[in-house]
mmCIF file with all atom_site columns, C-alpha atoms and ligand atoms in Angstrom:
data_model
loop_
_atom_site.group_PDB
_atom_site.id
_atom_site.type_symbol
_atom_site.label_atom_id
_atom_site.label_alt_id
_atom_site.label_comp_id
_atom_site.label_asym_id
_atom_site.label_entity_id
_atom_site.label_seq_id
_atom_site.pdbx_PDB_ins_code
_atom_site.Cartn_x
_atom_site.Cartn_y
_atom_site.Cartn_z
_atom_site.occupancy
_atom_site.B_iso_or_equiv
_atom_site.pdbx_formal_charge
_atom_site.auth_seq_id
_atom_site.auth_comp_id
_atom_site.auth_asym_id
_atom_site.auth_atom_id
_atom_site.pdbx_PDB_model_num
ATOM   1   C  CA  . MET A 1 1   ? 21.332  -12.133 12.734  1.00 0.00 ? 1383 MET A CA  1
ATOM   2   C  CA  . SER A 1 2   ? 20.309  -15.743 12.913  1.00 0.00 ? 1384 SER A CA  1
ATOM   3   C  CA  . GLU A 1 3   ? 19.024  -17.656 9.943   1.00 0.00 ? 1385 GLU A CA  1
ATOM   4   C  CA  . ILE A 1 4   ? 15.450  -18.878 9.981   1.00 0.00 ? 1386 ILE A CA  1
ATOM   5   C  CA  . LEU A 1 5   ? 13.918  -21.678 7.950   1.00 0.00 ? 1387 LEU A CA  1
ATOM   6   C  CA  . LEU A 1 6   ? 10.256  -21.529 7.105   1.00 0.00 ? 1388 LEU A CA  1
ATOM   7   C  CA  . GLN A 1 7   ? 7.916   -22.947 4.529   1.00 0.00 ? 1389 GLN A CA  1
ATOM   8   C  CA  . ILE A 1 8   ? 6.031   -20.791 2.037   1.00 0.00 ? 1390 ILE A CA  1
ATOM   9   C  CA  . ASP A 1 9   ? 3.610   -22.459 -0.386  1.00 0.00 ? 1391 ASP A CA  1
ATOM   10  C  CA  . GLY A 1 10  ? 5.300   -25.775 0.273   1.00 0.00 ? 1392 GLY A CA  1
ATOM   11  C  CA  . LYS A 1 11  ? 8.761   -24.437 -0.522  1.00 0.00 ? 1393 LYS A CA  1
ATOM   12  C  CA  . GLU A 1 12  ? 11.554  -24.314 2.076   1.00 0.00 ? 1394 GLU A CA  1
ATOM   13  C  CA  . VAL A 1 13  ? 12.642  -20.677 2.390   1.00 0.00 ? 1395 VAL A CA  1
ATOM   14  C  CA  . LYS A 1 14  ? 15.666  -19.202 4.176   1.00 0.00 ? 1396 LYS A CA  1
ATOM   15  C  CA  . ALA A 1 15  ? 15.198  -15.866 5.903   1.00 0.00 ? 1397 ALA A CA  1
ATOM   16  C  CA  . THR A 1 16  ? 16.883  -13.854 8.611   1.00 0.00 ? 1398 THR A CA  1
ATOM   17  C  CA  . GLU A 1 17  ? 15.459  -12.869 11.972  1.00 0.00 ? 1399 GLU A CA  1
ATOM   18  C  CA  . GLY A 1 18  ? 13.390  -9.683  11.785  1.00 0.00 ? 1400 GLY A CA  1
ATOM   19  C  CA  . MET A 1 19  ? 12.404  -10.140 8.134   1.00 0.00 ? 1401 MET A CA  1
ATOM   20  C  CA  . THR A 1 20  ? 8.738   -9.977  7.264   1.00 0.00 ? 1402 THR A CA  1
ATOM   21  C  CA  . ILE A 1 21  ? 6.938   -12.808 5.484   1.00 0.00 ? 1403 ILE A CA  1
ATOM   22  C  CA  . LEU A 1 22  ? 6.615   -10.526 2.450   1.00 0.00 ? 1404 LEU A CA  1
ATOM   23  C  CA  . GLU A 1 23  ? 10.375  -9.966  2.288   1.00 0.00 ? 1405 GLU A CA  1
ATOM   24  C  CA  . ALA A 1 24  ? 11.096  -13.661 2.701   1.00 0.00 ? 1406 ALA A CA  1
ATOM   25  C  CA  . ALA A 1 25  ? 8.550   -14.594 0.023   1.00 0.00 ? 1407 ALA A CA  1
ATOM   26  C  CA  . ARG A 1 26  ? 9.862   -12.039 -2.453  1.00 0.00 ? 1408 ARG A CA  1
ATOM   27  C  CA  . GLY A 1 27  ? 13.413  -13.173 -1.781  1.00 0.00 ? 1409 GLY A CA  1
ATOM   28  C  CA  . ALA A 1 28  ? 12.315  -16.670 -2.757  1.00 0.00 ? 1410 ALA A CA  1
ATOM   29  C  CA  . GLY A 1 29  ? 10.551  -15.480 -5.910  1.00 0.00 ? 1411 GLY A CA  1
ATOM   30  C  CA  . ILE A 1 30  ? 7.049   -15.936 -4.462  1.00 0.00 ? 1412 ILE A CA  1
ATOM   31  C  CA  . SER A 1 31  ? 4.761   -13.060 -5.264  1.00 0.00 ? 1413 SER A CA  1
ATOM   32  C  CA  . ILE A 1 32  ? 2.272   -11.505 -2.843  1.00 0.00 ? 1414 ILE A CA  1
ATOM   33  C  CA  . PRO A 1 33  ? 0.215   -8.488  -3.960  1.00 0.00 ? 1415 PRO A CA  1
ATOM   34  C  CA  . THR A 1 34  ? 0.785   -5.179  -2.153  1.00 0.00 ? 1416 THR A CA  1
ATOM   35  C  CA  . LEU A 1 35  ? -0.710  -1.710  -2.394  1.00 0.00 ? 1417 LEU A CA  1
ATOM   36  C  CA  . CYS A 1 36  ? 0.638   0.244   0.558   1.00 0.00 ? 1418 CYS A CA  1
ATOM   37  C  CA  . HIS A 1 37  ? 4.071   -1.345  0.849   1.00 0.00 ? 1419 HIS A CA  1
ATOM   38  C  CA  . HIS A 1 38  ? 7.339   0.280   -0.232  1.00 0.00 ? 1420 HIS A CA  1
ATOM   39  C  CA  . GLU A 1 39  ? 10.669  -1.334  0.543   1.00 0.00 ? 1421 GLU A CA  1
ATOM   40  C  CA  . LYS A 1 40  ? 12.273  1.965   1.568   1.00 0.00 ? 1422 LYS A CA  1
ATOM   41  C  CA  . LEU A 1 41  ? 9.474   2.868   3.989   1.00 0.00 ? 1423 LEU A CA  1
ATOM   42  C  CA  . GLU A 1 42  ? 8.606   1.636   7.449   1.00 0.00 ? 1424 GLU A CA  1
ATOM   43  C  CA  . PRO A 1 43  ? 6.097   -1.247  7.418   1.00 0.00 ? 1425 PRO A CA  1
ATOM   44  C  CA  . TYR A 1 44  ? 2.572   0.183   7.439   1.00 0.00 ? 1426 TYR A CA  1
ATOM   45  C  CA  . GLY A 1 45  ? 0.010   -2.600  7.116   1.00 0.00 ? 1427 GLY A CA  1
ATOM   46  C  CA  . GLY A 1 46  ? -2.760  -0.352  5.846   1.00 0.00 ? 1428 GLY A CA  1
ATOM   47  C  CA  . CYS A 1 47  ? -4.389  -1.954  2.804   1.00 0.00 ? 1429 CYS A CA  1
ATOM   48  C  CA  . ARG A 1 48  ? -4.328  -5.612  3.935   1.00 0.00 ? 1430 ARG A CA  1
ATOM   49  C  CA  . ILE A 1 49  ? -4.199  -6.945  0.378   1.00 0.00 ? 1431 ILE A CA  1
ATOM   50  C  CA  . CYS A 1 50  ? -0.990  -8.817  1.290   1.00 0.00 ? 1432 CYS A CA  1
ATOM   51  C  CA  . ILE A 1 51  ? -2.842  -11.026 3.758   1.00 0.00 ? 1433 ILE A CA  1
ATOM   52  C  CA  . VAL A 1 52  ? -1.587  -14.624 3.987   1.00 0.00 ? 1434 VAL A CA  1
ATOM   53  C  CA  . GLU A 1 53  ? -2.378  -17.715 6.043   1.00 0.00 ? 1435 GLU A CA  1
ATOM   54  C  CA  . VAL A 1 54  ? 0.053   -18.906 8.719   1.00 0.00 ? 1436 VAL A CA  1
ATOM   55  C  CA  . GLU A 1 55  ? 0.020   -22.016 10.846  1.00 0.00 ? 1437 GLU A CA  1
ATOM   56  C  CA  . VAL A 1 56  ? 1.123   -21.380 14.398  1.00 0.00 ? 1438 VAL A CA  1
ATOM   57  C  CA  . ARG A 1 57  ? 1.128   -24.311 16.822  1.00 0.00 ? 1439 ARG A CA  1
ATOM   58  C  CA  . GLY A 1 58  ? -1.535  -26.078 14.779  1.00 0.00 ? 1440 GLY A CA  1
ATOM   59  C  CA  . TRP A 1 59  ? -3.778  -22.999 14.503  1.00 0.00 ? 1441 TRP A CA  1
ATOM   60  C  CA  . THR A 1 60  ? -4.419  -21.247 11.212  1.00 0.00 ? 1442 THR A CA  1
ATOM   61  C  CA  . ARG A 1 61  ? -4.451  -17.455 11.261  1.00 0.00 ? 1443 ARG A CA  1
ATOM   62  C  CA  . HIS A 1 62  ? -4.634  -14.735 8.650   1.00 0.00 ? 1444 HIS A CA  1
ATOM   63  C  CA  . VAL A 1 63  ? -1.913  -12.111 9.017   1.00 0.00 ? 1445 VAL A CA  1
ATOM   64  C  CA  . VAL A 1 64  ? -0.657  -9.094  7.124   1.00 0.00 ? 1446 VAL A CA  1
ATOM   65  C  CA  . SER A 1 65  ? 2.539   -10.316 5.472   1.00 0.00 ? 1447 SER A CA  1
ATOM   66  C  CA  . CYS A 1 66  ? 4.214   -6.918  5.109   1.00 0.00 ? 1448 CYS A CA  1
ATOM   67  C  CA  . VAL A 1 67  ? 4.370   -6.498  8.899   1.00 0.00 ? 1449 VAL A CA  1
ATOM   68  C  CA  . TYR A 1 68  ? 4.303   -10.065 10.258  1.00 0.00 ? 1450 TYR A CA  1
ATOM   69  C  CA  . GLU A 1 69  ? 7.777   -11.367 11.016  1.00 0.00 ? 1451 GLU A CA  1
ATOM   70  C  CA  . VAL A 1 70  ? 9.110   -14.759 10.020  1.00 0.00 ? 1452 VAL A CA  1
ATOM   71  C  CA  . ALA A 1 71  ? 9.628   -17.452 12.646  1.00 0.00 ? 1453 ALA A CA  1
ATOM   72  C  CA  . GLU A 1 72  ? 11.400  -20.790 12.640  1.00 0.00 ? 1454 GLU A CA  1
ATOM   73  C  CA  . ASN A 1 73  ? 9.302   -23.537 11.015  1.00 0.00 ? 1455 ASN A CA  1
ATOM   74  C  CA  . LEU A 1 74  ? 6.434   -21.168 10.263  1.00 0.00 ? 1456 LEU A CA  1
ATOM   75  C  CA  . VAL A 1 75  ? 4.153   -22.572 7.566   1.00 0.00 ? 1457 VAL A CA  1
ATOM   76  C  CA  . VAL A 1 76  ? 2.766   -19.911 5.225   1.00 0.00 ? 1458 VAL A CA  1
ATOM   77  C  CA  . ARG A 1 77  ? 0.233   -20.119 2.407   1.00 0.00 ? 1459 ARG A CA  1
ATOM   78  C  CA  . THR A 1 78  ? -0.058  -17.143 0.082   1.00 0.00 ? 1460 THR A CA  1
ATOM   79  C  CA  . ARG A 1 79  ? -3.162  -18.356 -1.776  1.00 0.00 ? 1461 ARG A CA  1
ATOM   80  C  CA  . SER A 1 80  ? -6.265  -20.203 -0.635  1.00 0.00 ? 1462 SER A CA  1
ATOM   81  C  CA  . GLU A 1 81  ? -9.979  -19.898 -1.251  1.00 0.00 ? 1463 GLU A CA  1
ATOM   82  C  CA  . LYS A 1 82  ? -10.344 -17.732 1.848   1.00 0.00 ? 1464 LYS A CA  1
ATOM   83  C  CA  . ILE A 1 83  ? -7.348  -15.498 1.056   1.00 0.00 ? 1465 ILE A CA  1
ATOM   84  C  CA  . ASP A 1 84  ? -8.662  -14.934 -2.462  1.00 0.00 ? 1466 ASP A CA  1
ATOM   85  C  CA  . ARG A 1 85  ? -12.112 -14.083 -1.076  1.00 0.00 ? 1467 ARG A CA  1
ATOM   86  C  CA  . ILE A 1 86  ? -10.617 -11.543 1.351   1.00 0.00 ? 1468 ILE A CA  1
ATOM   87  C  CA  . ARG A 1 87  ? -8.493  -9.938  -1.388  1.00 0.00 ? 1469 ARG A CA  1
ATOM   88  C  CA  . LYS A 1 88  ? -11.507 -9.800  -3.716  1.00 0.00 ? 1470 LYS A CA  1
ATOM   89  C  CA  . MET A 1 89  ? -13.552 -7.973  -1.055  1.00 0.00 ? 1471 MET A CA  1
ATOM   90  C  CA  . ILE A 1 90  ? -10.721 -5.507  -0.314  1.00 0.00 ? 1472 ILE A CA  1
ATOM   91  C  CA  . LEU A 1 91  ? -10.391 -4.773  -4.036  1.00 0.00 ? 1473 LEU A CA  1
ATOM   92  C  CA  . GLU A 1 92  ? -14.116 -4.241  -4.460  1.00 0.00 ? 1474 GLU A CA  1
ATOM   93  C  CA  . LEU A 1 93  ? -14.124 -1.747  -1.577  1.00 0.00 ? 1475 LEU A CA  1
ATOM   94  C  CA  . LEU A 1 94  ? -11.096 0.104   -2.990  1.00 0.00 ? 1476 LEU A CA  1
ATOM   95  C  CA  . LEU A 1 95  ? -12.526 0.118   -6.518  1.00 0.00 ? 1477 LEU A CA  1
ATOM   96  C  CA  . ALA A 1 96  ? -15.515 2.048   -5.194  1.00 0.00 ? 1478 ALA A CA  1
ATOM   97  C  CA  . HIS A 1 97  ? -13.020 4.859   -4.473  1.00 0.00 ? 1479 HIS A CA  1
ATOM   98  C  CA  . ALA A 1 98  ? -10.817 4.549   -7.527  1.00 0.00 ? 1480 ALA A CA  1
ATOM   99  C  CA  . PRO A 1 99  ? -12.584 2.546   -10.261 1.00 0.00 ? 1481 PRO A CA  1
ATOM   100 C  CA  . ASP A 1 100 ? -10.107 3.567   -12.957 1.00 0.00 ? 1482 ASP A CA  1
ATOM   101 C  CA  . ALA A 1 101 ? -6.882  2.829   -11.061 1.00 0.00 ? 1483 ALA A CA  1
ATOM   102 C  CA  . PHE A 1 102 ? -4.746  0.586   -13.263 1.00 0.00 ? 1484 PHE A CA  1
ATOM   103 C  CA  . ASP A 1 103 ? -3.141  -1.363  -10.393 1.00 0.00 ? 1485 ASP A CA  1
ATOM   104 C  CA  . LEU A 1 104 ? -6.555  -2.123  -8.897  1.00 0.00 ? 1486 LEU A CA  1
ATOM   105 C  CA  . GLN A 1 105 ? -7.977  -3.175  -12.233 1.00 0.00 ? 1487 GLN A CA  1
ATOM   106 C  CA  . GLU A 1 106 ? -5.117  -5.582  -12.816 1.00 0.00 ? 1488 GLU A CA  1
ATOM   107 C  CA  . LEU A 1 107 ? -5.588  -7.155  -9.392  1.00 0.00 ? 1489 LEU A CA  1
ATOM   108 C  CA  . ALA A 1 108 ? -9.364  -7.197  -9.903  1.00 0.00 ? 1490 ALA A CA  1
ATOM   109 C  CA  . LYS A 1 109 ? -8.869  -9.361  -12.987 1.00 0.00 ? 1491 LYS A CA  1
ATOM   110 C  CA  . GLU A 1 110 ? -6.757  -11.816 -11.020 1.00 0.00 ? 1492 GLU A CA  1
ATOM   111 C  CA  . TYR A 1 111 ? -9.161  -12.080 -8.076  1.00 0.00 ? 1493 TYR A CA  1
ATOM   112 C  CA  . GLY A 1 112 ? -12.426 -11.749 -9.998  1.00 0.00 ? 1494 GLY A CA  1
ATOM   113 C  CA  . ALA A 1 113 ? -13.353 -8.517  -8.176  1.00 0.00 ? 1495 ALA A CA  1
ATOM   114 C  CA  . ASP A 1 114 ? -16.401 -6.624  -9.418  1.00 0.00 ? 1496 ASP A CA  1
ATOM   115 C  CA  . LYS A 1 115 ? -15.690 -2.897  -9.580  1.00 0.00 ? 1497 LYS A CA  1
ATOM   116 C  CA  . ASP A 1 116 ? -19.418 -2.114  -9.423  1.00 0.00 ? 1498 ASP A CA  1
ATOM   117 C  CA  . ARG A 1 117 ? -20.199 -4.168  -6.336  1.00 0.00 ? 1499 ARG A CA  1
ATOM   118 C  CA  . PHE A 1 118 ? -20.232 -1.190  -3.974  1.00 0.00 ? 1500 PHE A CA  1
ATOM   119 C  CA  . GLU A 1 119 ? -21.681 2.245   -4.477  1.00 0.00 ? 1501 GLU A CA  1
ATOM   120 C  CA  . LYS A 1 120 ? -19.072 4.607   -5.890  1.00 0.00 ? 1502 LYS A CA  1
ATOM   121 C  CA  . GLU A 1 121 ? -17.428 7.052   -3.513  1.00 0.00 ? 1503 GLU A CA  1
ATOM   122 C  CA  . ALA A 1 122 ? -14.934 8.358   -6.012  1.00 0.00 ? 1504 ALA A CA  1
ATOM   123 C  CA  . SER A 1 123 ? -12.437 10.155  -3.819  1.00 0.00 ? 1505 SER A CA  1
ATOM   124 C  CA  . PHE A 1 124 ? -9.776  8.516   -6.060  1.00 0.00 ? 1506 PHE A CA  1
ATOM   125 C  CA  . CYS A 1 125 ? -7.458  8.105   -3.068  1.00 0.00 ? 1507 CYS A CA  1
ATOM   126 C  CA  . ILE A 1 126 ? -7.257  4.625   -1.524  1.00 0.00 ? 1508 ILE A CA  1
ATOM   127 C  CA  . HIS A 1 127 ? -5.426  5.928   1.559   1.00 0.00 ? 1509 HIS A CA  1
ATOM   128 C  CA  . CYS A 1 128 ? -2.360  3.783   0.996   1.00 0.00 ? 1510 CYS A CA  1
ATOM   129 C  CA  . GLY A 1 129 ? -0.314  6.598   2.527   1.00 0.00 ? 1511 GLY A CA  1
ATOM   130 C  CA  . LEU A 1 130 ? 2.624   6.032   0.174   1.00 0.00 ? 1512 LEU A CA  1
ATOM   131 C  CA  . CYS A 1 131 ? 2.865   9.697   -0.806  1.00 0.00 ? 1513 CYS A CA  1
ATOM   132 C  CA  . VAL A 1 132 ? 2.545   10.978  2.759   1.00 0.00 ? 1514 VAL A CA  1
ATOM   133 C  CA  . ARG A 1 133 ? 5.045   8.494   4.190   1.00 0.00 ? 1515 ARG A CA  1
ATOM   134 C  CA  . TYR A 1 134 ? 7.552   8.886   1.362   1.00 0.00 ? 1516 TYR A CA  1
ATOM   135 C  CA  . CYS A 1 135 ? 7.583   12.647  1.761   1.00 0.00 ? 1517 CYS A CA  1
ATOM   136 C  CA  . ALA A 1 136 ? 7.939   12.377  5.542   1.00 0.00 ? 1518 ALA A CA  1
ATOM   137 C  CA  . GLU A 1 137 ? 10.342  9.432   5.822   1.00 0.00 ? 1519 GLU A CA  1
ATOM   138 C  CA  . ILE A 1 138 ? 12.549  9.775   2.761   1.00 0.00 ? 1520 ILE A CA  1
ATOM   139 C  CA  . LYS A 1 139 ? 12.366  13.429  1.776   1.00 0.00 ? 1521 LYS A CA  1
ATOM   140 C  CA  . LYS A 1 140 ? 11.801  14.686  5.363   1.00 0.00 ? 1522 LYS A CA  1
ATOM   141 C  CA  . LYS A 1 141 ? 9.603   17.467  4.018   1.00 0.00 ? 1523 LYS A CA  1
ATOM   142 C  CA  . ASP A 1 142 ? 6.026   16.686  5.112   1.00 0.00 ? 1524 ASP A CA  1
ATOM   143 C  CA  . ALA A 1 143 ? 4.697   18.529  2.089   1.00 0.00 ? 1525 ALA A CA  1
ATOM   144 C  CA  . VAL A 1 144 ? 1.686   16.236  1.804   1.00 0.00 ? 1526 VAL A CA  1
ATOM   145 C  CA  . GLY A 1 145 ? -0.554  14.880  4.531   1.00 0.00 ? 1527 GLY A CA  1
ATOM   146 C  CA  . PHE A 1 146 ? -3.986  13.514  5.297   1.00 0.00 ? 1528 PHE A CA  1
ATOM   147 C  CA  . VAL A 1 147 ? -6.809  15.778  6.332   1.00 0.00 ? 1529 VAL A CA  1
ATOM   148 C  CA  . ASP A 1 148 ? -10.175 14.829  7.834   1.00 0.00 ? 1530 ASP A CA  1
ATOM   149 C  CA  . ARG A 1 149 ? -11.069 11.344  9.039   1.00 0.00 ? 1531 ARG A CA  1
ATOM   150 C  CA  . GLY A 1 150 ? -13.163 8.322   8.125   1.00 0.00 ? 1532 GLY A CA  1
ATOM   151 C  CA  . THR A 1 151 ? -14.880 8.510   4.734   1.00 0.00 ? 1533 THR A CA  1
ATOM   152 C  CA  . ARG A 1 152 ? -13.964 12.187  4.388   1.00 0.00 ? 1534 ARG A CA  1
ATOM   153 C  CA  . LYS A 1 153 ? -10.222 11.544  4.782   1.00 0.00 ? 1535 LYS A CA  1
ATOM   154 C  CA  . GLU A 1 154 ? -8.203  12.883  1.850   1.00 0.00 ? 1536 GLU A CA  1
ATOM   155 C  CA  . ILE A 1 155 ? -4.692  13.959  1.004   1.00 0.00 ? 1537 ILE A CA  1
ATOM   156 C  CA  . CYS A 1 156 ? -3.670  17.563  0.843   1.00 0.00 ? 1538 CYS A CA  1
ATOM   157 C  CA  . PHE A 1 157 ? -0.441  19.336  -0.077  1.00 0.00 ? 1539 PHE A CA  1
ATOM   158 C  CA  . ILE A 1 158 ? 0.570   22.014  2.413   1.00 0.00 ? 1540 ILE A CA  1
ATOM   159 C  CA  . PRO A 1 159 ? 0.666   24.987  -0.010  1.00 0.00 ? 1541 PRO A CA  1
ATOM   160 C  CA  . GLU A 1 160 ? 3.559   26.869  1.659   1.00 0.00 ? 1542 GLU A CA  1
ATOM   161 C  CA  . VAL A 1 161 ? 5.748   23.738  1.810   1.00 0.00 ? 1543 VAL A CA  1
ATOM   162 C  CA  . ALA A 1 162 ? 4.698   22.423  -1.628  1.00 0.00 ? 1544 ALA A CA  1
ATOM   163 C  CA  . ALA A 1 163 ? 5.461   25.767  -3.245  1.00 0.00 ? 1545 ALA A CA  1
ATOM   164 C  CA  . LYS A 1 164 ? 9.063   25.503  -2.026  1.00 0.00 ? 1546 LYS A CA  1
ATOM   165 C  CA  . GLU A 1 165 ? 9.759   21.768  -2.141  1.00 0.00 ? 1547 GLU A CA  1
ATOM   166 C  CA  . CYS A 1 166 ? 7.592   20.020  -4.744  1.00 0.00 ? 1548 CYS A CA  1
ATOM   167 C  CA  . TRP A 1 167 ? 8.316   21.829  -8.020  1.00 0.00 ? 1549 TRP A CA  1
ATOM   168 C  CA  . ASP A 1 168 ? 11.551  19.969  -8.631  1.00 0.00 ? 1550 ASP A CA  1
ATOM   169 C  CA  . CYS A 1 169 ? 10.779  16.774  -6.702  1.00 0.00 ? 1551 CYS A CA  1
ATOM   170 C  CA  . LYS A 1 170 ? 7.492   15.016  -7.486  1.00 0.00 ? 1552 LYS A CA  1
ATOM   171 C  CA  . GLU A 1 171 ? 9.110   11.701  -6.521  1.00 0.00 ? 1553 GLU A CA  1
ATOM   172 C  CA  . CYS A 1 172 ? 5.856   10.650  -4.877  1.00 0.00 ? 1554 CYS A CA  1
ATOM   173 C  CA  . PHE A 1 173 ? 3.873   10.804  -8.139  1.00 0.00 ? 1555 PHE A CA  1
ATOM   174 C  CA  . PRO A 1 174 ? 4.852   7.395   -9.527  1.00 0.00 ? 1556 PRO A CA  1
ATOM   175 C  CA  . LEU A 1 175 ? 4.119   5.774   -6.162  1.00 0.00 ? 1557 LEU A CA  1
ATOM   176 C  CA  . CYS A 1 176 ? 0.412   6.600   -6.261  1.00 0.00 ? 1558 CYS A CA  1
ATOM   177 C  CA  . PRO A 1 177 ? -1.726  3.666   -7.411  1.00 0.00 ? 1559 PRO A CA  1
ATOM   178 C  CA  . THR A 1 178 ? -4.479  6.101   -8.508  1.00 0.00 ? 1560 THR A CA  1
ATOM   179 C  CA  . SER A 1 179 ? -4.538  9.564   -10.035 1.00 0.00 ? 1561 SER A CA  1
ATOM   180 C  CA  . ALA A 1 180 ? -5.435  11.242  -6.745  1.00 0.00 ? 1562 ALA A CA  1
ATOM   181 C  CA  . LEU A 1 181 ? -1.984  12.482  -5.885  1.00 0.00 ? 1563 LEU A CA  1
ATOM   182 C  CA  . GLN A 1 182 ? -1.364  14.218  -9.175  1.00 0.00 ? 1564 GLN A CA  1
ATOM   183 C  CA  . ALA A 1 183 ? -4.815  15.805  -9.086  1.00 0.00 ? 1565 ALA A CA  1
ATOM   184 C  CA  . ALA A 1 184 ? -4.201  17.167  -5.586  1.00 0.00 ? 1566 ALA A CA  1
ATOM   185 C  CA  . TYR A 1 185 ? -0.848  18.556  -6.634  1.00 0.00 ? 1567 TYR A CA  1
ATOM   186 C  CA  . VAL A 1 186 ? -2.252  20.219  -9.733  1.00 0.00 ? 1568 VAL A CA  1
ATOM   187 C  CA  . LEU A 1 187 ? -4.835  21.857  -7.509  1.00 0.00 ? 1569 LEU A CA  1
ATOM   188 C  CA  . THR A 1 188 ? -2.185  23.078  -5.084  1.00 0.00 ? 1570 THR A CA  1
ATOM   189 C  CA  . GLU A 1 189 ? -0.047  24.304  -7.960  1.00 0.00 ? 1571 GLU A CA  1
ATOM   190 C  CA  . ALA A 1 190 ? -2.995  26.250  -9.321  1.00 0.00 ? 1572 ALA A CA  1
ATOM   191 C  CA  . LEU A 1 191 ? -3.584  27.782  -5.908  1.00 0.00 ? 1573 LEU A CA  1
ATOM   192 C  CA  . THR A 1 192 ? 0.049   28.770  -5.416  1.00 0.00 ? 1574 THR A CA  1
ATOM   193 C  CA  . SER A 1 193 ? 1.004   29.755  -8.972  1.00 0.00 ? 1575 SER A CA  1
ATOM   194 C  CA  . SER A 1 194 ? -0.361  33.198  -8.370  1.00 0.00 ? 1576 SER A CA  1
ATOM   195 C  CA  . ALA A 1 195 ? 2.538   33.727  -5.929  1.00 0.00 ? 1577 ALA A CA  1
ATOM   196 C  CA  . PRO A 1 196 ? 5.578   33.780  -8.286  1.00 0.00 ? 1578 PRO A CA  1
ATOM   197 C  CA  . SER A 1 197 ? 8.069   34.433  -5.535  1.00 0.00 ? 1579 SER A CA  1
ATOM   198 C  CA  . SER A 1 198 ? 7.236   31.033  -4.042  1.00 0.00 ? 1580 SER A CA  1
ATOM   199 C  CA  . LYS A 1 199 ? 8.930   29.095  -6.868  1.00 0.00 ? 1581 LYS A CA  1
ATOM   200 C  CA  . PRO A 1 200 ? 12.665  28.683  -6.313  1.00 0.00 ? 1582 PRO A CA  1
ATOM   201 C  CA  . GLY A 1 201 ? 14.633  30.754  -8.773  1.00 0.00 ? 1583 GLY A CA  1
ATOM   202 C  CA  . SER A 1 202 ? 11.651  32.836  -9.865  1.00 0.00 ? 1584 SER A CA  1
HETATM 203 S  S1  . SF4 B 2 .   ? -2.906  10.044  -3.073  1.00 0.00 ? 2880 SF4 B S1  1
HETATM 204 FE FE1 . SF4 B 2 .   ? -2.243  8.107   -3.997  1.00 0.00 ? 2880 SF4 B FE1 1
HETATM 205 S  S2  . SF4 B 2 .   ? -0.298  7.625   -2.952  1.00 0.00 ? 2880 SF4 B S2  1
HETATM 206 FE FE2 . SF4 B 2 .   ? -1.303  9.190   -1.726  1.00 0.00 ? 2880 SF4 B FE2 1
HETATM 207 S  S3  . SF4 B 2 .   ? -2.486  8.040   -0.179  1.00 0.00 ? 2880 SF4 B S3  1
HETATM 208 FE FE3 . SF4 B 2 .   ? -3.895  8.413   -1.892  1.00 0.00 ? 2880 SF4 B FE3 1
HETATM 209 S  S4  . SF4 B 2 .   ? -3.729  6.615   -3.200  1.00 0.00 ? 2880 SF4 B S4  1
HETATM 210 FE FE4 . SF4 B 2 .   ? -1.936  6.576   -1.830  1.00 0.00 ? 2880 SF4 B FE4 1
HETATM 211 S  S1  . FES B 3 .   ? 0.812   -4.163  1.446   1.00 0.00 ? 2881 FES B S1  1
HETATM 212 FE FE1 . FES B 3 .   ? 0.628   -5.121  3.361   1.00 0.00 ? 2881 FES B FE1 1
HETATM 213 S  S2  . FES B 3 .   ? -1.032  -4.091  4.263   1.00 0.00 ? 2881 FES B S2  1
HETATM 214 FE FE2 . FES B 3 .   ? -0.754  -3.035  2.373   1.00 0.00 ? 2881 FES B FE2 1
#
């Protein structure tokens, strides 16, 4: 793969063809916030918190750095007044869903986001999809998925699959930036615990 030279925050950065801006930045020790990204999973581009500014043929555009690929001589800025404003707005919208999420609170401090700006819709899930994608892509189990759409969208464990696969796994738990995943699992566990034969070895 051919080597690519680009500039991120004024620093010359070496990357390889096919890398995303996020990967190139992290490789150069430049931090960009993420909420739905996981290095073992396919790029998703859901939360948009990783937005950055790129200069392409003299035009400035805002792109999602976890999916946008590097290009020769690309000029990237990871912070600007506009980027910070966009991230602040995204955080305020997400905080309406999960006001107590530690990761969101930490980012809110950095970007001056007000957790009370929008009316609370405490579903606790910010739809990052990390749990769903990890279970599907890495574990190949599809034990957890999304149900419903729009504002009613939420995650749900498939009881028959969860009863067999999740007891000894739970690898998705630490990925969740809120408490939604654990709460959904506890609910599923409660629903399935009345079927003792469903737990392996029981
Ligand atoms: S439950 Fe957690 S990990 Fe799963 S989609 Fe919602 S916020 Fe993301
Ligand atoms: S981390 Fe890039 S869109 Fe979520």
